[in-house]
Coordinates of C-alpha atoms in Angstrom, one line a residue:
M945 CA 201.9 162.7 63.6
G946 CA 205.6 162.7 64.5
R947 CA 207.8 160.4 66.6
L948 CA 207.3 162.4 69.8
F949 CA 204.8 165.1 69.1
G950 CA 201.2 164.3 68.4
T951 CA 198.5 166.8 67.5
D952 CA 198.7 168.5 70.9
G953 CA 202.3 168.2 72.0
A954 CA 204.2 165.2 73.5
R955 CA 202.0 162.9 75.6
G956 CA 202.2 159.6 77.4
V957 CA 202.1 157.8 80.7
A958 CA 204.1 160.0 83.0
I959 CA 207.5 158.8 84.1
T960 CA 207.4 155.5 82.2
E961 CA 206.6 156.8 78.7
L962 CA 207.0 160.5 79.1
T963 CA 210.1 160.1 81.2
C964 CA 212.0 162.7 83.1
E965 CA 215.0 162.1 80.8
M966 CA 212.7 162.9 77.8
A967 CA 211.4 166.0 79.4
M968 CA 215.0 167.2 80.0
Q969 CA 215.8 166.5 76.3
I970 CA 212.7 168.3 75.1
G971 CA 213.8 171.3 77.2
R972 CA 217.3 171.2 75.7
A973 CA 216.1 170.8 72.1
A974 CA 213.5 173.4 72.4
A975 CA 216.0 175.9 73.8
V976 CA 218.2 175.3 70.7
V977 CA 215.5 175.3 68.0
L978 CA 213.4 178.2 69.3
T979 CA 216.2 180.6 70.1
R980 CA 218.6 180.1 67.2
K981 CA 218.0 183.6 65.9
S982 CA 218.0 185.2 69.3
H983 CA 220.8 187.5 70.3
H984 CA 219.8 187.7 73.9
K985 CA 219.6 185.3 76.8
P986 CA 216.5 183.2 76.0
K987 CA 213.5 183.1 78.4
F988 CA 210.9 180.4 78.7
L989 CA 207.6 180.5 80.6
I990 CA 206.4 177.3 82.1
G991 CA 202.9 176.5 83.3
K992 CA 201.4 173.2 84.5
D993 CA 198.2 171.5 85.5
T994 CA 197.4 169.7 88.8
R995 CA 198.6 166.2 88.0
I996 CA 200.9 164.6 90.6
S997 CA 203.5 164.1 88.0
S998 CA 203.6 167.7 86.8
D999 CA 206.1 168.9 89.4
V1000 CA 208.8 166.3 88.6
L1001 CA 208.4 166.8 84.9
E1002 CA 208.6 170.6 85.4
S1003 CA 211.9 170.1 87.3
A1004 CA 213.3 167.9 84.5
L1005 CA 212.2 170.4 81.8
I1006 CA 213.8 173.3 83.7
A1007 CA 217.0 171.4 84.0
G1008 CA 217.1 170.9 80.3
L1009 CA 216.4 174.5 79.5
C1010 CA 218.8 176.0 82.0
S1011 CA 221.6 173.6 80.9
M1012 CA 221.4 175.3 77.5
G1013 CA 221.6 178.8 79.0
A1014 CA 217.9 179.6 78.9
D1015 CA 216.2 181.2 81.8
A1016 CA 213.0 179.5 83.1
V1017 CA 210.1 181.5 84.6
T1018 CA 207.6 179.3 86.3
L1019 CA 203.9 180.3 86.3
G1020 CA 202.6 177.6 88.7
V1021 CA 199.3 175.9 88.0
V1022 CA 197.5 177.9 85.3
P1023 CA 195.3 177.1 82.3
T1024 CA 197.0 176.4 79.0
P1025 CA 195.6 179.6 77.4
A1026 CA 197.3 181.6 80.2
V1027 CA 200.7 180.4 79.0
A1028 CA 199.8 181.3 75.4
F1029 CA 198.7 184.8 76.5
L1030 CA 201.6 185.5 78.9
V1031 CA 204.4 184.3 76.6
K1032 CA 203.5 187.2 74.3
K1033 CA 202.7 189.7 77.0
R1034 CA 206.0 189.0 78.8
N1035 CA 208.0 189.1 75.6
A1036 CA 209.3 185.6 76.2
D1037 CA 211.0 183.4 73.6
A1038 CA 208.7 180.5 74.2
G1039 CA 206.1 179.0 76.5
V1040 CA 205.6 175.4 77.8
M1041 CA 202.5 173.8 79.3
I1042 CA 202.9 170.6 81.2
S1043 CA 199.5 168.9 80.9
A1044 CA 197.7 165.9 79.3
S1045 CA 194.5 168.0 78.9
H1046 CA 191.4 165.8 79.2
N1047 CA 193.3 162.5 79.9
S1048 CA 193.3 160.8 83.3
Y1049 CA 196.0 161.6 85.9
E1050 CA 198.5 158.9 84.9
F1051 CA 199.1 160.6 81.6
N1052 CA 201.0 163.9 81.2
G1053 CA 202.2 165.9 78.3
I1054 CA 204.4 168.8 77.1
K1055 CA 202.9 171.5 74.9
L1056 CA 205.2 174.2 73.3
F1057 CA 204.3 177.7 72.3
S1058 CA 206.3 180.1 70.2
G1059 CA 207.0 183.6 71.4
S1060 CA 203.9 184.8 69.5
G1061 CA 201.7 182.6 71.6
Y1062 CA 200.8 180.0 68.9
K1063 CA 201.5 176.3 69.1
L1064 CA 204.5 175.2 67.1
S1065 CA 204.3 174.2 63.5
D1066 CA 205.0 170.7 62.3
D1067 CA 208.3 171.7 60.9
I1068 CA 209.6 173.1 64.2
E1069 CA 208.4 170.1 66.1
E1070 CA 210.1 167.8 63.6
E1071 CA 213.4 169.7 64.1
I1072 CA 213.1 169.2 67.8
E1073 CA 212.5 165.5 67.3
R1074 CA 215.5 165.3 65.0
L1075 CA 217.8 166.7 67.6
I1076 CA 216.5 164.3 70.3
F1077 CA 216.4 161.1 68.3
D1078 CA 218.8 161.5 65.5
N1079 CA 221.5 164.0 66.5
P1080 CA 221.7 164.2 70.3
E1081 CA 225.4 165.1 69.9
E1082 CA 224.3 168.5 68.7
L1083 CA 222.6 169.1 72.0
A1084 CA 225.7 168.0 73.9
Q1085 CA 227.8 170.4 71.9
A1086 CA 225.3 173.3 72.4
M1087 CA 225.5 173.1 76.2
T1088 CA 226.8 176.4 77.6
G1089 CA 228.7 175.1 80.6
F1090 CA 228.5 176.2 84.2
K1091 CA 229.3 179.8 83.5
N1092 CA 226.2 180.5 81.4
V1093 CA 223.7 178.2 83.1
G1094 CA 220.1 179.7 83.1
R1095 CA 218.3 181.0 86.1
V1096 CA 214.9 180.0 87.5
S1097 CA 212.3 182.5 88.8
R1098 CA 208.6 182.7 89.6
D1099 CA 206.0 185.0 88.0
K1100 CA 203.7 185.8 90.9
N1101 CA 201.3 187.9 88.8
A1102 CA 200.6 185.3 86.1
E1103 CA 197.1 184.2 87.3
W1104 CA 195.8 187.7 87.8
D1105 CA 197.1 189.1 84.6
Y1106 CA 195.4 186.3 82.7
I1107 CA 192.2 186.7 84.6
R1108 CA 192.0 190.4 83.8
S1109 CA 192.7 189.8 80.1
V1110 CA 189.6 187.6 79.9
M1111 CA 187.5 190.0 81.9
K1112 CA 188.3 192.8 79.4
T1113 CA 186.7 190.8 76.5
I1114 CA 183.2 191.9 77.6
D1115 CA 182.0 195.4 78.4
H1116 CA 179.4 194.6 81.0
D1117 CA 179.1 192.5 84.1
L1118 CA 177.4 189.1 84.6
A1119 CA 175.3 190.1 87.6
G1120 CA 172.1 188.1 87.9
I1121 CA 173.5 185.0 86.2
R1122 CA 173.6 181.8 88.3
V1123 CA 176.3 179.6 86.9
A1124 CA 177.6 176.2 88.0
I1125 CA 181.2 175.6 87.1
D1126 CA 182.9 172.2 86.9
C1127 CA 186.7 172.7 87.1
A1128 CA 187.6 169.0 86.4
N1129 CA 189.9 169.3 89.5
G1130 CA 192.3 170.9 87.1
S1131 CA 193.9 174.2 86.1
A1132 CA 190.7 176.2 86.2
S1133 CA 190.5 175.6 89.9
T1134 CA 193.1 178.4 90.4
T1135 CA 191.2 181.1 88.4
V1136 CA 187.4 180.6 88.0
E1137 CA 186.2 182.0 91.3
R1138 CA 188.1 185.3 90.9
L1139 CA 187.2 185.5 87.2
F1140 CA 183.4 184.8 87.2
G1141 CA 182.8 186.1 90.7
G1142 CA 184.7 189.3 89.7
L1143 CA 182.4 189.7 86.8
G1144 CA 179.4 189.6 89.2
A1145 CA 178.0 186.2 88.5
T1146 CA 176.7 184.0 91.3
V1147 CA 179.1 181.1 91.1
Y1148 CA 178.6 177.5 92.3
L1149 CA 181.8 175.4 92.0
I1150 CA 182.1 171.6 91.8
N1151 CA 185.2 169.4 91.3
C1152 CA 187.4 172.3 92.3
T1153 CA 189.6 170.6 94.9
P1154 CA 192.5 169.0 93.0
N1155 CA 194.7 166.4 94.9
G1156 CA 197.0 165.3 92.1
I1157 CA 195.1 162.2 91.1
N1158 CA 191.5 163.3 90.7
I1159 CA 191.9 165.5 87.6
N1160 CA 189.3 164.6 84.9
D1161 CA 188.1 161.8 87.2
R1162 CA 184.4 161.4 86.2
C1163 CA 184.1 165.1 86.0
G1164 CA 184.8 168.1 83.7
S1165 CA 183.9 168.4 80.0
T1166 CA 184.4 164.6 79.4
C1167 CA 181.7 163.6 82.0
M1168 CA 178.8 166.1 82.2
D1169 CA 176.2 164.1 84.1
G1170 CA 177.2 165.5 87.5
L1171 CA 177.1 169.1 86.3
A1172 CA 173.7 168.6 84.6
A1173 CA 172.2 167.2 87.9
F1174 CA 173.8 170.0 89.9
V1175 CA 172.5 172.7 87.6
K1176 CA 168.9 171.4 88.0
E1177 CA 169.4 171.0 91.8
K1178 CA 170.6 174.6 92.3
K1179 CA 168.3 176.0 89.7
C1180 CA 171.1 177.6 87.8
H1181 CA 170.7 179.4 84.5
I1182 CA 173.5 177.5 83.0
G1183 CA 176.5 175.2 83.8
V1184 CA 179.9 175.2 82.2
A1185 CA 182.6 172.5 82.4
F1186 CA 186.3 172.7 81.6
D1187 CA 188.9 169.9 81.0
G1188 CA 192.1 169.4 82.9
D1189 CA 194.0 172.3 81.5
A1190 CA 190.9 174.5 80.8
D1191 CA 191.5 175.1 77.1
R1192 CA 188.1 173.7 76.3
C1193 CA 184.5 174.4 77.5
L1194 CA 181.2 172.6 77.2
A1195 CA 177.9 173.7 78.7
V1196 CA 174.6 172.5 80.0
D1197 CA 171.4 174.4 79.9
E1198 CA 168.9 174.9 82.7
T1199 CA 167.3 171.6 82.0
G1200 CA 170.6 169.7 82.1
A1201 CA 170.8 169.2 78.3
I1202 CA 174.3 169.4 76.9
L1203 CA 175.4 172.3 74.6
D1204 CA 178.4 170.8 72.8
G1205 CA 181.1 172.6 70.9
D1206 CA 179.1 172.6 67.7
K1207 CA 176.2 174.3 69.3
L1208 CA 178.4 176.8 71.1
I1209 CA 180.1 177.7 67.8
A1210 CA 176.7 178.1 66.2
I1211 CA 175.6 180.4 69.0
F1212 CA 178.7 182.5 68.7
A1213 CA 178.7 182.6 64.9
R1214 CA 175.2 184.0 64.6
N1215 CA 175.7 186.4 67.5
M1216 CA 178.9 187.7 65.8
R1217 CA 177.2 187.8 62.4
D1218 CA 174.4 189.9 63.8
K1219 CA 176.8 192.3 65.4
G1220 CA 178.8 192.5 62.1
I1221 CA 182.1 191.2 63.7
L1222 CA 182.3 187.7 62.2
K1223 CA 185.1 188.2 59.7
K1224 CA 184.3 187.1 56.2
N1225 CA 181.1 185.7 57.7
T1226 CA 183.0 182.4 58.3
A1227 CA 183.4 179.8 61.0
V1228 CA 186.3 177.3 60.9
V1229 CA 185.4 173.8 62.1
T1230 CA 186.7 170.3 61.7
V1231 CA 185.7 167.1 59.9
L1232 CA 184.1 165.9 63.1
T1233 CA 181.6 168.7 63.2
N1234 CA 178.0 167.5 63.3
L1235 CA 176.0 167.5 60.1
G1236 CA 173.5 169.7 61.9
F1237 CA 176.0 172.5 61.9
T1238 CA 176.3 172.3 58.1
H1239 CA 172.6 172.8 57.8
F1240 CA 172.7 175.6 60.4
A1241 CA 175.4 177.5 58.5
K1242 CA 173.6 177.1 55.2
N1243 CA 170.3 178.4 56.7
N1244 CA 172.0 181.4 58.3
D1245 CA 174.2 182.4 55.4
I1246 CA 177.4 181.6 57.3
N1247 CA 180.3 180.1 55.5
M1248 CA 181.8 177.0 57.0
I1249 CA 185.4 175.8 56.4
S1250 CA 186.5 172.3 57.7
T1251 CA 190.0 171.3 58.7
K1252 CA 191.6 168.2 60.2
V1253 CA 190.8 167.5 63.8
G1254 CA 192.8 169.6 66.2
D1255 CA 192.7 173.2 67.3
R1256 CA 196.2 173.8 65.9
Y1257 CA 194.8 173.1 62.4
I1258 CA 191.8 175.3 63.0
V1259 CA 194.2 178.2 64.1
E1260 CA 196.4 177.6 61.0
Q1261 CA 193.3 178.0 58.8
M1262 CA 192.1 181.0 60.7
L1263 CA 195.5 182.7 60.2
A1264 CA 195.7 181.8 56.6
G1265 CA 192.2 183.1 55.8
G1266 CA 191.9 186.0 58.2
Y1267 CA 189.0 184.5 60.2
N1268 CA 188.2 185.2 63.8
L1269 CA 186.0 182.3 65.0
G1270 CA 186.7 178.5 64.9
G1271 CA 186.4 175.4 67.1
E1272 CA 185.7 171.8 67.7
Q1273 CA 182.8 169.7 68.9
S1274 CA 184.9 168.8 71.9
G1275 CA 184.8 172.4 73.1
H1276 CA 188.1 173.9 71.9
I1277 CA 186.8 177.3 70.6
I1278 CA 189.1 180.0 69.4
F1279 CA 188.2 183.7 69.5
H1280 CA 191.0 185.0 67.5
D1281 CA 190.2 188.7 68.3
Y1282 CA 191.2 187.8 71.9
A1283 CA 193.4 184.7 72.0
T1284 CA 195.8 182.6 70.0
T1285 CA 194.5 179.2 71.2
G1286 CA 191.4 177.5 72.6
D1287 CA 190.4 179.0 75.9
G1288 CA 187.6 177.4 78.0
Q1289 CA 187.1 180.3 80.4
L1290 CA 187.1 182.9 77.7
T1291 CA 184.5 180.7 75.9
A1292 CA 182.3 180.6 79.1
V1293 CA 182.5 184.3 79.6
Q1294 CA 181.4 185.0 76.0
L1295 CA 178.5 182.5 76.4
L1296 CA 177.3 184.0 79.7
S1297 CA 177.6 187.5 78.1
I1298 CA 175.2 186.4 75.3
L1299 CA 172.9 184.8 77.8
K1300 CA 172.6 188.1 79.8
R1301 CA 172.4 190.4 76.8
Q1302 CA 169.8 188.5 75.0
E1303 CA 167.8 187.7 78.1
R1304 CA 167.0 184.2 76.9
K1305 CA 167.2 180.8 78.5
A1306 CA 170.2 178.7 77.7
S1307 CA 167.9 176.1 76.3
E1308 CA 166.6 178.7 73.8
L1309 CA 170.1 179.5 72.8
G1310 CA 170.8 175.7 72.3
S1311 CA 167.9 175.3 70.0
I1312 CA 169.8 177.2 67.3
M1313 CA 170.7 174.0 65.5
E1314 CA 169.4 170.4 65.2
R1315 CA 172.1 167.9 66.2
Y1316 CA 172.2 164.7 64.1
P1317 CA 172.5 161.4 66.1
Q1318 CA 176.2 160.6 66.3
V1319 CA 178.0 157.5 67.6
M1320 CA 181.7 157.5 68.6
I1321 CA 183.5 154.2 69.6
N1322 CA 187.2 154.2 70.6
V1323 CA 189.2 151.1 69.8
K1324 CA 192.5 150.6 71.7
I1325 CA 195.4 149.5 69.6
L1326 CA 199.0 148.6 70.0
P1327 CA 201.6 150.9 68.6
K1328 CA 202.4 148.4 65.8
W1329 CA 199.0 148.9 64.3
K1330 CA 199.4 152.7 63.9
E1331 CA 198.8 153.6 60.3
A1332 CA 199.0 149.9 59.3
W1333 CA 195.2 149.3 59.9
K1334 CA 194.4 151.7 57.1
N1335 CA 195.8 149.2 54.6
D1336 CA 193.8 146.3 55.8
A1337 CA 191.5 145.1 53.0
E1338 CA 188.8 143.7 55.4
I1339 CA 188.6 147.0 57.4
E1340 CA 188.4 149.0 54.2
K1341 CA 185.7 146.7 52.8
I1342 CA 183.4 147.0 55.9
I1343 CA 183.8 150.8 56.0
S1344 CA 183.0 151.1 52.3
E1345 CA 180.0 148.8 52.5
N1346 CA 178.4 150.7 55.4
Q1347 CA 179.0 154.0 53.7
K1348 CA 177.1 152.8 50.7
K1349 CA 174.2 151.8 53.0
L1350 CA 174.1 155.3 54.5
G1351 CA 174.4 157.1 51.2
S1352 CA 174.0 160.9 51.4
S1353 CA 172.0 160.7 54.6
G1354 CA 175.1 160.2 56.8
R1355 CA 178.8 159.7 57.0
I1356 CA 181.5 157.5 58.4
L1357 CA 184.9 158.8 59.7
V1358 CA 187.5 156.4 61.0
R1359 CA 190.7 157.9 62.2
E1360 CA 193.6 157.6 64.7
S1361 CA 193.6 159.8 67.8
G1362 CA 196.4 162.3 67.8
T1363 CA 197.0 162.0 71.5
E1364 CA 196.1 158.4 72.5
P1365 CA 196.7 154.9 71.2
L1366 CA 193.1 154.7 69.8
I1367 CA 191.2 154.4 66.6
R1368 CA 188.1 156.5 66.7
V1369 CA 185.0 155.2 64.8
M1370 CA 182.5 158.0 64.2
I1371 CA 179.2 157.6 62.3
E1372 CA 176.4 160.0 62.1
G1373 CA 173.0 159.9 60.4
R1374 CA 169.3 160.3 61.0
K1375 CA 168.6 156.7 62.3
F1376 CA 170.4 156.1 65.6
R1377 CA 169.9 152.3 65.6
L1378 CA 171.4 151.9 62.2
I1379 CA 174.5 154.0 62.8
N1380 CA 175.0 152.4 66.2
E1381 CA 175.0 148.9 64.7
M1382 CA 177.4 150.0 61.9
A1383 CA 179.8 151.6 64.4
L1384 CA 179.9 148.4 66.5
E1385 CA 180.4 146.3 63.4
I1386 CA 183.4 148.4 62.2
A1387 CA 184.9 148.6 65.7
D1388 CA 184.7 144.8 66.1
K1389 CA 186.3 144.3 62.7
I1390 CA 189.2 146.6 63.8
K1391 CA 189.6 144.7 67.0
E1392 CA 189.6 141.4 65.1
R1393 CA 192.2 142.6 62.6
C1394 CA 194.3 144.6 65.1
P1395 CA 194.3 142.5 68.3
D1396 CA 195.6 144.0 71.5
R1397 CA 197.4 141.6 73.8
E1398 CA 195.8 143.3 76.7
Q1399 CA 192.4 142.6 75.4
E1400 CA 191.5 139.6 73.3
A1401 CA 190.3 140.2 69.8
V1402 CA 186.6 140.2 69.5
S1403 CA 184.3 139.7 66.6
K1404 CA 180.9 139.9 68.2
K1405 CA 179.1 142.9 69.7
N1406 CA 178.3 141.0 72.9
D1407 CA 182.0 140.8 73.6
V1408 CA 182.4 144.5 74.1
S1409 CA 183.5 145.1 77.7
E1410 CA 181.2 146.9 80.2
T1411 CA 183.6 149.9 80.3
E1412 CA 183.5 150.2 76.5
Q1413 CA 179.7 150.0 76.5
Q1414 CA 179.6 153.0 78.9
E1415 CA 181.9 155.0 76.6
Q1416 CA 180.0 154.0 73.5
Q1417 CA 176.6 155.1 74.9
P1418 CA 173.3 153.1 74.9
Q1419 CA 173.3 150.3 72.4
E1420 CA 169.6 149.5 72.3
P1421 CA 167.6 152.6 71.9
V1422 CA 163.8 152.5 72.1
T1423 CA 163.4 154.4 68.8
E1424 CA 165.4 154.8 65.7
E1425 CA 165.2 158.5 65.7
P1426 CA 165.9 159.7 69.3
S1427 CA 164.8 163.0 70.7
E1428 CA 167.2 166.0 70.7
Q1429 CA 168.4 165.2 74.2
E1430 CA 168.9 161.5 73.4
A1431 CA 170.9 162.6 70.3
Q1432 CA 173.1 164.7 72.5
E1433 CA 173.7 161.8 74.8
T1434 CA 174.7 159.5 72.0
Q1435 CA 178.3 160.9 72.1
K1436 CA 180.0 162.1 75.3
P1437 CA 182.5 164.7 74.2
E1438 CA 185.8 163.1 73.5
E1439 CA 189.2 164.6 73.1
T1440 CA 189.2 164.2 69.4
A1441 CA 191.8 166.6 68.6
A1442 CA 193.8 166.7 67.1
E1443 CA 193.1 166.8 69.0
D1444 CA 191.6 167.4 71.3
S1445 CA 193.0 168.6 69.0
E1446 CA 193.6 168.9 72.7
E1447 CA 192.4 166.0 71.1

């Protein structure tokens, strides 16, 4: 992870961490790095989500781009995948999305796309960082002056062009499907009704009234309880939920049970295999993918390739190997035949298409794989502990001891988030009570060894705050081996990217 860019762009608390000055510098540096070989006036497309800070950061970013002679074309509030699609369709030099994805409204971020619609490579991001932090004088020298300042315009057809591109990925309508959609009060609010209604589905919307501060607020793909209850109340066939910038999708079946990203990928992989369109019979997933998917892939003669967490790493592997399906447990799913990045609404359209064609209940689709119990605990850390915690002997010891106890029946993965100041402790295995106790033990040791001034170091489970308990899921289950639904509830989908991927 670089000095500015994480696994899903630059991100931080808006205005105080991701400042307007920084947004302007990112615009300047991106204009220089991404258009060095260009012999025409560069053009950047800019989209944003519904956060209250998105407008001011957009203005600062535009100022930076135009001061370097680049033209800025604003798309308004659109999903992140719309930017990735349109930058290529409009033959632009690059695209920018202002969003912090699944994070709460006080955060914001800047994601950059190349002219081909893909997220930038580490090398290009490092070059942008170099100009901003090490050689800002190069940016000053590259300014074009008042004669060549860039222009600002608005693309009024952006939303509709994106919507039509998603519609074209299926060859039939969705008439007869009753679907509940949770827009997370984010970018999907501008497109879902025209998209799914236009395909003939009966649509019920929740959390589709953004006000600048309610994005991802106890809703969307990171909080599915409301959607599950709504689906049962309205007797819908299925429910789908997006995150703030709509590049991920999760679902609930007609009973309210969650279909996470692993189950969705399994559904898509077998459907594509049966149709003969799963390239090299392979699905690309991440190290966080549930063990149940491993068994599913083996039983269905589907190859499985794992990458680091983050949709950008999945896409890199897909490009390198010529694969056309990949994704994360958090709901970033890439259909490379149609898109260059994760697309929540495209994922939902493909899922509803399978539901209609196969004439099966969503719960029947979800039974495609057994999900192993999995516990995820997030431990907040100060910046000074980044990377340093890995070399702590006591942390290493407790992880090693617990992995020996699990043996081959489970696994432990402890890693830093790519988008937030967190260490994520993930354990999975057949016995929920055992892995839950192990996760708490490791998390407490990390807190003890890496104290946060804003929260006192703790060494006992009982010291975990009420908020953290809610995030960690029930600590005292009735049985050691929970039912399938209980296993699903063990981990609320996190932005693990790489995030997200989007971590």
